[in-house]
CSV table of C-alpha atoms in Angstrom, one decimal:
chain,number,residue,atom,x,y,z
A,848,MET,CA,142.3,143.6,99.9
A,849,THR,CA,143.5,145.6,102.5
A,850,LEU,CA,146.2,144.7,105.3
A,851,ALA,CA,142.8,145.3,107.9
A,852,THR,CA,140.3,143.0,106.0
A,853,ASP,CA,143.8,140.0,105.5
A,854,ASP,CA,143.7,140.8,109.6
A,855,THR,CA,140.5,140.4,110.2
A,856,ARG,CA,140.4,136.9,108.7
A,857,PHE,CA,142.9,135.9,110.0
A,858,ALA,CA,142.3,136.4,113.3
A,859,ASN,CA,138.7,134.9,112.5
A,860,LEU,CA,140.4,131.9,111.4
A,861,ALA,CA,143.1,131.9,113.8
A,862,MET,CA,140.1,132.4,116.4
A,863,THR,CA,138.6,129.0,115.1
A,864,ALA,CA,141.8,127.4,114.8
A,865,SER,CA,141.9,127.8,118.5
A,866,ASP,CA,138.4,126.7,119.4
A,867,ALA,CA,138.5,123.9,117.2
A,868,ALA,CA,142.1,122.8,119.3
A,869,ASP,CA,140.4,123.8,122.7
A,870,SER,CA,137.0,121.4,122.5
A,871,ASP,CA,138.8,118.1,121.3
A,872,GLY,CA,138.3,116.7,124.8
A,873,MET,CA,141.7,118.8,126.4
A,874,ASN,CA,142.0,121.0,129.3
A,875,PRO,CA,139.4,124.0,129.6
A,876,GLU,CA,143.2,126.3,130.2
A,877,ASP,CA,144.9,127.4,126.9
A,878,PRO,CA,147.4,125.4,125.9
A,879,ASN,CA,149.3,127.9,124.5
A,880,SER,CA,149.2,130.0,128.7
A,881,GLY,CA,152.4,127.8,129.6
A,882,SER,CA,150.8,128.2,133.1
A,883,LEU,CA,150.8,124.7,133.5
A,884,ASP,CA,153.0,122.6,136.0
A,885,SER,CA,156.0,121.6,134.1
A,886,GLY,CA,155.4,118.0,135.5
A,887,ALA,CA,152.7,117.5,133.6
A,888,ARG,CA,154.6,118.0,130.5
A,889,LEU,CA,155.4,115.1,127.8
A,890,SER,CA,158.7,114.2,128.5
A,891,PRO,CA,161.3,115.1,125.9
A,892,ASP,CA,161.6,111.7,124.8
A,893,LYS,CA,157.6,111.6,123.7
A,894,VAL,CA,158.2,114.3,121.9
A,895,ASP,CA,160.4,113.2,119.7
A,896,GLN,CA,159.1,110.0,119.5
A,897,LEU,CA,156.0,112.2,117.7
A,898,TYR,CA,158.4,113.7,116.4
A,899,ALA,CA,159.4,111.6,114.4
A,900,GLU,CA,155.9,109.8,114.0
A,901,TYR,CA,154.4,112.9,112.9
A,902,GLY,CA,156.9,116.1,112.3
A,903,THR,CA,157.5,115.2,108.3
A,904,GLU,CA,153.3,115.1,107.5
A,905,VAL,CA,153.2,117.8,110.2
A,906,GLN,CA,155.9,119.8,107.7
A,907,ALA,CA,154.6,118.8,104.4
A,908,PHE,CA,151.0,120.2,105.9
A,909,LEU,CA,152.7,123.7,106.6
A,910,VAL,CA,154.6,124.1,104.2
A,911,GLY,CA,150.8,123.4,101.5
A,912,VAL,CA,149.0,126.1,104.1
A,913,LEU,CA,152.4,128.9,104.0
A,914,ARG,CA,153.9,127.4,101.2
A,915,ASP,CA,157.1,128.9,102.0
A,916,ARG,CA,159.7,125.8,102.8
A,917,THR,CA,162.1,127.7,105.6
A,918,ALA,CA,158.5,129.2,107.2
A,919,ALA,CA,157.0,126.1,107.4
A,920,GLN,CA,160.1,124.7,109.2
A,921,ASP,CA,160.0,126.7,111.9
A,922,VAL,CA,156.5,127.3,112.5
A,923,CYS,CA,157.2,123.0,112.6
A,924,GLN,CA,159.7,124.5,115.4
A,925,MET,CA,157.1,126.3,117.1
A,926,THR,CA,154.3,124.0,116.5
A,927,PHE,CA,156.5,120.9,118.6
A,928,GLY,CA,157.6,123.5,120.9
A,929,ARG,CA,154.0,123.8,121.6
A,930,VAL,CA,153.5,120.3,122.2
A,931,LEU,CA,156.3,119.9,124.4
A,932,GLU,CA,154.8,122.4,126.8
A,933,ALA,CA,150.8,121.5,126.6
A,934,GLY,CA,150.6,117.8,124.3
A,935,HIS,CA,149.2,116.4,128.2
A,936,THR,CA,146.2,118.3,127.7
A,937,ALA,CA,145.3,115.9,124.6
A,938,ARG,CA,144.2,112.1,124.2
A,939,ASP,CA,146.9,109.8,122.5
A,940,GLU,CA,144.0,108.4,120.4
A,941,THR,CA,143.3,112.1,119.2
A,942,ILE,CA,147.0,113.6,119.8
A,943,LYS,CA,147.9,113.6,116.0
A,944,GLY,CA,144.5,115.9,115.6
A,945,TRP,CA,145.7,118.3,118.1
A,946,ILE,CA,149.0,118.5,117.1
A,947,PHE,CA,147.6,119.4,113.0
A,948,LYS,CA,145.0,122.2,114.6
A,949,VAL,CA,148.2,123.5,116.6
A,950,ALA,CA,149.9,123.6,113.3
A,951,LEU,CA,147.3,125.4,111.0
A,952,ARG,CA,147.0,127.6,113.8
A,953,GLU,CA,150.9,128.7,114.7
A,954,ALA,CA,151.0,129.1,110.7
A,955,LEU,CA,148.1,131.9,110.6
A,956,VAL,CA,149.5,133.4,113.2
A,957,TYR,CA,152.6,133.2,110.7
A,958,ARG,CA,150.6,134.2,107.6
A,959,ARG,CA,149.2,137.1,109.9
A,960,GLN,CA,152.2,138.7,111.3
A,961,THR,CA,154.0,138.4,106.8
A,962,ALA,CA,150.7,139.0,105.2
A,963,ARG,CA,152.4,141.7,103.0
A,964,HIS,CA,155.1,139.1,101.3
A,965,ASP,CA,152.4,136.7,100.2
A,966,ARG,CA,153.1,138.4,96.8
A,967,HIS,CA,156.8,137.4,97.1
A,968,LEU,CA,156.4,133.8,98.0
A,969,LYS,CA,154.2,132.7,95.0
A,970,GLN,CA,157.1,134.9,93.0
A,971,TYR,CA,159.3,132.0,95.1
A,972,SER,CA,157.8,129.9,94.5
A,973,ARG,CA,157.1,130.2,90.4
A,974,ASP,CA,160.9,131.0,90.2
A,975,GLY,CA,161.8,127.1,91.2
A,976,THR,CA,163.1,127.6,94.9
A,977,TRP,CA,161.4,124.3,95.4
A,978,VAL,CA,163.2,122.5,93.3
A,979,GLN,CA,166.3,122.8,94.8
A,980,GLU,CA,165.4,122.5,98.4
A,981,ALA,CA,163.8,119.5,97.5
A,982,GLU,CA,166.9,118.4,97.7
A,983,GLU,CA,168.0,119.8,100.7
A,984,ASP,CA,165.2,117.3,103.3
A,985,ASP,CA,163.6,114.6,103.7
A,986,LEU,CA,160.0,115.4,101.9
A,987,VAL,CA,160.6,114.1,98.9
A,988,ARG,CA,163.3,110.8,98.3
A,989,ASN,CA,165.0,110.0,95.2
A,990,GLU,CA,163.5,107.2,94.3
A,991,ASP,CA,160.4,108.8,94.6
A,992,VAL,CA,161.5,111.3,92.2
A,993,ALA,CA,163.1,108.8,89.5
A,994,ARG,CA,159.7,106.5,90.1
A,995,LEU,CA,157.7,109.7,89.3
A,996,ARG,CA,159.2,110.8,86.1
A,997,GLN,CA,158.7,107.6,84.5
A,998,LEU,CA,155.1,107.7,85.6
A,999,LEU,CA,154.6,111.2,84.5
A,1000,ASN,CA,156.6,109.6,80.8
A,1001,GLN,CA,153.0,107.4,80.3
A,1002,LEU,CA,150.7,109.8,81.0
A,1003,PRO,CA,148.6,111.3,77.7
A,1004,PRO,CA,150.5,114.0,76.0
A,1005,ASP,CA,147.9,116.7,77.5
A,1006,GLN,CA,147.2,115.6,80.3
A,1007,GLN,CA,151.7,116.3,80.7
A,1008,HIS,CA,151.5,119.0,79.3
A,1009,VAL,CA,149.1,120.7,81.5
A,1010,VAL,CA,151.4,118.8,84.5
A,1011,ARG,CA,154.7,120.6,83.6
A,1012,GLN,CA,153.1,124.4,83.1
A,1013,ARG,CA,151.8,124.3,86.3
A,1014,ILE,CA,153.8,122.9,88.5
A,1015,TYR,CA,157.0,123.2,87.2
A,1016,ASP,CA,156.6,126.9,85.6
A,1017,GLY,CA,153.8,127.8,87.7
A,1018,LYS,CA,151.3,129.1,85.6
A,1019,THR,CA,148.4,129.4,86.7
A,1020,PHE,CA,145.3,127.1,85.0
A,1021,ALA,CA,143.7,130.4,83.4
A,1022,GLU,CA,147.0,131.0,82.1
A,1023,ILE,CA,147.5,127.5,80.3
A,1024,ALA,CA,144.0,127.6,79.1
A,1025,ALA,CA,144.4,130.5,77.6
A,1026,GLU,CA,147.8,129.6,75.8
A,1027,LEU,CA,146.6,126.5,74.7
A,1028,ASN,CA,143.0,128.5,73.6
A,1029,VAL,CA,140.7,125.5,75.7
A,1030,PRO,CA,138.3,126.2,78.4
A,1031,LEU,CA,139.7,126.7,82.2
A,1032,GLY,CA,137.4,123.3,83.3
A,1033,THR,CA,139.2,121.2,79.8
A,1034,VAL,CA,142.7,122.6,81.7
A,1035,LEU,CA,141.0,121.3,85.1
A,1036,THR,CA,140.5,119.0,84.1
A,1037,ARG,CA,142.8,117.2,82.6
A,1038,MET,CA,145.5,118.5,85.9
A,1039,ARG,CA,143.2,116.6,87.9
A,1040,LEU,CA,142.7,113.6,85.6
A,1041,ALA,CA,147.2,113.3,86.2
A,1042,LEU,CA,147.2,113.2,89.9
A,1043,GLU,CA,144.7,110.8,90.3
A,1044,LYS,CA,146.6,108.5,88.8
A,1045,VAL,CA,149.4,109.4,89.6
A,1046,ARG,CA,148.4,109.1,93.4
A,1047,LYS,CA,147.1,106.0,92.2
A,1048,TRP,CA,150.3,104.6,91.0
A,1049,PHE,CA,152.7,106.1,93.1
A,1050,GLY,CA,150.9,104.1,95.1
A,1051,LYS,CA,150.9,100.8,94.2
A,1052,GLY,CA,155.0,100.9,94.7
B,749,MET,CA,131.8,107.8,86.7
B,750,ALA,CA,131.9,109.6,89.7
B,751,PRO,CA,135.3,110.9,91.6
B,752,ASN,CA,134.9,108.9,95.0
B,753,VAL,CA,135.4,111.1,97.7
B,754,ASP,CA,139.4,110.9,98.9
B,755,ASP,CA,139.8,111.9,95.4
B,756,ARG,CA,137.7,114.6,95.6
B,757,LEU,CA,139.2,115.6,99.1
B,758,SER,CA,142.5,115.0,97.3
B,759,TRP,CA,142.5,117.7,94.2
B,760,LEU,CA,141.0,120.5,96.4
B,761,ALA,CA,144.2,120.0,98.2
B,762,MET,CA,145.9,120.5,95.7
B,763,GLN,CA,144.0,123.2,94.5
B,764,TYR,CA,144.5,125.1,97.6
B,765,VAL,CA,148.2,123.8,98.2
B,766,LEU,CA,148.4,125.4,94.3
B,767,GLY,CA,146.5,128.8,95.6
B,768,GLU,CA,144.0,128.2,92.4
B,769,LEU,CA,141.3,128.1,95.7
B,770,SER,CA,139.1,131.9,95.5
B,771,ASP,CA,139.8,133.7,98.4
B,772,ALA,CA,136.0,132.2,99.6
B,773,ASP,CA,137.0,129.0,98.8
B,774,ARG,CA,140.5,128.9,100.9
B,775,ASP,CA,138.9,130.6,104.0
B,776,GLN,CA,136.0,128.0,104.0
B,777,PHE,CA,138.8,125.4,103.5
B,778,GLU,CA,141.2,126.6,105.8
B,779,ILE,CA,137.7,127.0,108.4
B,780,ARG,CA,137.2,122.3,107.5
B,781,LEU,CA,141.3,122.3,108.3
B,782,ALA,CA,140.7,123.2,111.7
B,783,ASP,CA,138.5,120.2,112.6
B,784,ASP,CA,139.3,117.5,110.0
B,785,LEU,CA,142.1,115.5,110.1
B,786,ALA,CA,141.6,113.9,106.4
B,787,ALA,CA,141.7,117.0,105.0
B,788,CYS,CA,144.7,117.7,107.1
B,789,GLU,CA,146.4,114.5,105.5
B,790,ALA,CA,144.8,115.6,102.2
B,791,VAL,CA,147.0,119.0,102.1
B,792,ALA,CA,150.6,117.0,103.7
B,793,GLN,CA,150.1,114.7,100.8
B,794,ALA,CA,149.5,116.7,97.8
B,795,SER,CA,152.1,119.5,98.9
B,796,ARG,CA,154.7,116.3,98.8
B,797,LEU,CA,153.3,115.1,95.8
B,798,GLN,CA,153.9,119.1,94.1
B,799,LEU,CA,157.0,118.9,95.2
B,800,ALA,CA,158.2,115.3,94.2
B,801,LEU,CA,156.7,116.4,90.4
B,802,GLN,CA,158.3,119.6,90.7
B,803,ALA,CA,162.1,117.8,90.7
B,804,ALA,CA,160.9,114.5,88.7
B,805,ILE,CA,160.1,117.4,86.1
B,806,ALA,CA,163.4,119.3,86.7
B,807,SER,CA,165.3,115.8,86.3
B,808,SER,CA,163.3,115.0,82.8
B,809,VAL,CA,164.2,118.6,81.6
B,810,ALA,CA,168.0,117.9,82.1
B,811,VAL,CA,168.1,114.7,80.5
B,812,GLN,CA,166.3,116.4,77.3
B,813,ILE,CA,168.8,119.0,76.1
B,814,ARG,CA,171.9,117.1,77.7
B,815,ALA,CA,171.4,114.2,75.0
B,816,PRO,CA,171.3,115.8,71.2
B,817,LEU,CA,174.1,117.7,72.8
B,818,ASP,CA,176.0,115.1,73.6
B,819,ARG,CA,175.0,112.9,70.4
B,820,LEU,CA,176.5,116.6,68.2
B,821,ARG,CA,179.8,116.6,70.5
B,822,GLN,CA,180.2,112.8,68.8
B,823,GLU,CA,179.5,114.0,65.5
B,824,SER,CA,182.0,116.4,65.4
B,825,GLY,CA,184.0,113.9,67.0
B,826,VAL,CA,187.5,114.2,68.7
B,827,ILE,CA,188.9,110.7,68.1
B,828,PRO,CA,191.7,110.1,70.0
B,829,GLY,CA,195.3,109.4,68.7
B,830,LEU,CA,194.7,110.6,65.5
B,831,PRO,CA,195.5,113.9,64.8
B,832,GLN,CA,192.6,116.9,64.7
B,833,SER,CA,192.0,119.3,62.2
B,834,ARG,CA,190.4,123.0,63.4
B,835,SER,CA,187.2,121.9,62.0
B,836,ALA,CA,186.7,119.1,63.8
B,837,THR,CA,188.2,121.4,67.0
B,838,GLY,CA,186.1,124.1,66.8
B,839,CYS,CA,183.0,122.2,66.6
B,840,THR,CA,184.3,120.0,69.3
B,841,VAL,CA,184.7,124.1,71.1
B,842,ILE,CA,181.2,125.0,69.6
B,843,ALA,CA,179.5,122.4,71.6
B,844,GLU,CA,181.2,122.8,74.6
B,845,GLU,CA,179.7,125.9,74.5
B,846,ILE,CA,176.3,125.7,73.6
B,847,GLU,CA,176.5,123.1,76.2
B,848,SER,CA,177.5,125.0,79.1
B,849,SER,CA,174.9,128.2,78.2
B,850,ALA,CA,172.0,125.5,77.7
B,851,ILE,CA,172.2,123.6,80.7
B,852,GLN,CA,172.0,126.8,82.8
B,853,PRO,CA,170.3,125.9,86.4
B,854,VAL,CA,167.1,124.0,86.2
B,855,ASP,CA,164.8,127.3,87.3
B,856,CYS,CA,166.4,129.1,84.4
B,857,VAL,CA,164.9,126.2,81.7
B,858,ASP,CA,161.9,126.5,80.6
B,859,ILE,CA,159.2,124.0,79.1
B,860,LYS,CA,158.1,124.0,75.7
B,861,THR,CA,155.1,123.1,73.8
B,862,ARG,CA,155.5,120.0,71.8
B,863,SER,CA,156.3,122.1,68.8
B,864,GLN,CA,158.6,124.1,70.3
B,865,ARG,CA,160.7,121.1,71.2
B,866,SER,CA,160.4,120.0,68.2
B,867,TRP,CA,162.0,123.2,66.8
B,868,GLN,CA,164.4,122.8,69.5
B,869,ALA,CA,165.6,119.1,67.8
B,870,VAL,CA,165.6,120.7,64.3
B,871,GLY,CA,167.8,123.2,65.1
B,872,ALA,CA,170.1,121.1,67.1
B,873,ALA,CA,170.1,118.5,63.8
B,874,VAL,CA,170.5,121.6,61.5
B,875,VAL,CA,173.9,122.4,64.1
B,876,ALA,CA,175.4,119.0,63.2
B,877,VAL,CA,174.7,119.1,59.9
B,878,ALA,CA,176.5,122.0,59.6
B,879,CYS,CA,179.6,121.5,61.9
B,880,LEU,CA,179.5,117.8,59.5
B,881,PHE,CA,179.9,120.3,56.4
B,882,MET,CA,182.6,122.4,58.1
B,883,VAL,CA,184.6,118.7,58.5
B,884,MET,CA,184.3,118.1,54.9
B,885,ILE,CA,185.3,121.3,53.7
B,886,PHE,CA,188.8,122.5,55.4
B,887,GLY,CA,189.0,118.6,55.6
B,888,TRP,CA,189.1,118.5,51.3
B,889,ARG,CA,191.2,122.4,51.4
B,890,ASP,CA,194.0,120.6,53.5
B,891,GLY,CA,194.5,117.7,50.8
B,892,ALA,CA,193.9,120.0,47.8
B,893,ASP,CA,196.5,122.3,49.0
B,894,SER,CA,198.8,119.1,49.9
B,895,ASP,CA,197.9,117.9,46.6
B,896,ARG,CA,199.0,121.2,44.4
B,897,SER,CA,201.5,121.4,46.8
B,898,ARG,CA,202.7,118.3,45.7
B,899,VAL,CA,202.9,118.8,42.2
B,900,ALA,CA,204.0,121.9,41.9
B,901,SER,CA,207.5,120.8,43.6
B,902,HIS,CA,207.8,117.5,41.8
B,903,SER,CA,206.9,120.5,38.4
B,904,ASP,CA,210.0,122.8,40.0
B,905,GLN,CA,212.1,119.6,40.0
B,906,ALA,CA,211.4,119.3,36.5
B,907,ALA,CA,212.1,122.3,35.1
B,908,LEU,CA,214.6,122.7,36.9
B,909,GLU,CA,216.3,119.3,35.0
B,910,LEU,CA,215.3,120.7,31.5
B,911,VAL,CA,217.0,123.3,31.9
B,912,SER,CA,220.2,122.9,33.5
B,913,ARG,CA,220.5,120.1,30.4
B,914,TRP,CA,219.7,122.1,27.6
B,915,ARG,CA,221.7,124.4,28.7
B,916,THR,CA,225.1,121.7,29.3
B,917,GLU,CA,224.2,121.1,25.7
B,918,MET,CA,223.6,124.0,23.9
B,919,LYS,CA,227.2,125.3,26.3
B,920,PHE,CA,225.3,128.7,27.0
B,921,THR,CA,227.2,130.7,29.6
B,922,ASP,CA,226.0,132.4,32.5
B,923,VAL,CA,226.5,136.4,30.7
B,924,ASP,CA,227.5,138.3,33.7
B,925,SER,CA,226.6,142.3,32.9
B,926,ASP,CA,230.2,143.8,33.5
B,927,ASP,CA,231.6,141.6,30.7
B,928,LEU,CA,229.6,142.7,28.3
B,929,ASP,CA,231.9,144.2,25.9
B,930,ASP,CA,233.6,142.0,25.9
B,931,ASP,CA,231.5,140.0,25.3
B,932,VAL,CA,230.4,140.9,22.0
B,933,HIS,CA,233.9,141.5,20.8
B,934,ASP,CA,234.4,137.6,21.2
B,935,ASN,CA,231.0,137.3,20.2
B,936,ALA,CA,231.9,139.7,17.1
B,937,ALA,CA,234.8,137.3,16.9
B,938,ASP,CA,233.3,134.0,16.5
B,939,MET,CA,230.9,135.3,14.4
B,940,ALA,CA,233.6,136.5,11.7
B,941,ILE,CA,233.3,134.8,8.5
B,942,PRO,CA,236.3,132.1,8.0
B,943,ALA,CA,238.7,132.4,5.3
B,944,TRP,CA,238.2,129.7,3.6
B,945,LEU,CA,234.3,130.1,3.0
B,946,LEU,CA,235.5,133.1,1.5
B,947,ALA,CA,238.2,131.8,-0.8
B,948,GLY,CA,235.6,129.0,-2.2
B,949,VAL,CA,233.3,131.3,-3.3
B,950,SER,CA,235.5,133.5,-4.5
B,951,LEU,CA,237.6,130.3,-6.4
B,952,GLU,CA,234.3,128.9,-7.6
B,953,LYS,CA,233.5,132.5,-8.7
B,954,HIS,CA,236.4,132.2,-10.8
B,955,GLY,CA,236.3,129.0,-12.6
B,956,VAL,CA,239.0,127.6,-10.5
B,957,VAL,CA,238.9,123.6,-10.6
B,958,ASP,CA,238.4,121.0,-8.0
B,959,SER,CA,241.9,119.8,-8.1
B,960,GLN,CA,242.6,123.1,-6.2
B,961,LEU,CA,239.8,123.1,-4.3
B,962,GLU,CA,240.8,119.7,-2.4
B,963,ASP,CA,244.4,120.6,-2.0
B,964,LEU,CA,243.2,123.7,0.0
B,965,GLN,CA,241.2,121.9,2.0
B,966,ASP,CA,243.4,119.4,3.2
B,967,ASN,CA,245.7,122.3,4.2
């Protein structure tokens, strides 16, 4: 896919996110314009409260979109900067959805600007650097890691193997299927069943 | 039993986070993200789960590597307070070198299949047995050498005692090479046949009576 095609695709997606944000009962003015009266803005304490409530989840969301912890932190800061500027235009009952929309838009713009580094980001995750960075912030807690280790050992061996190969070794499902000489659907099923069990066990704890 | 909506959305979000969706599916899902808070929350949950799984697998891999090396160190055994043989120390050094090379940064560790893990266990067991074998060999050889040296010293002592006793009984003296000629003459003097022996032989030959022989012996 050429860069021009990427630019078009990213622009369309960013426009879609922006349209969705604008249609959420907010002020028709562009929240990013920064032309609103400063007195109408949310207070810093209010923004801090919103960050304490949603910041970790927003950052995890951005990690999933960008697959880059550092970029996710940067975009998260930009997102809450927008919240400070234009958060007052959203209704309280939909502020969370509004924040996520802004986060998605910022992430897509960021990805558009760094499109040529996507391949490097995938290699970055294969090297296991995410494991090292997981210890540095509050997206992963130590007690969760210990509990997950026990849960993984309770999985059937074939599901354990697929989870380890995909999550830790960074192999694609197609590569795992080729190594095991099984259909791709079998590998996907094993992974899906394993994740369902882990999510259920984890949710009970 | 068909997966419920939550499970389907969670699975879709995990595929998105892992980058396993096709380009078209990814674009479609991102359009959905712009308007679906539940989808955004599913992505956030999938992202955190993936990070936690990575950390959990990494920590379990580190435990699996350390356990056999700890056993190997115990078997090659440095027992405090006792003299250490070189072979036991060598096994300890080998175990530490294996550990230092094996305990790598977790991103370098490769997860093996079950058969490969079993071969790793077999290899570790072979190394442990080889170290024990070396301890036994060097320990036996050290013991045998000390026994032989003890026997040799005992034999030497006994031999010296025999030689000294023999010399005393036989009254042998050490011969100096410079005095060889004198010794030859002395020996020759010592080897001279005494006159009474010759006389006795000649008297007997000439029929001398026994009484005369007695007289000669008295003299």
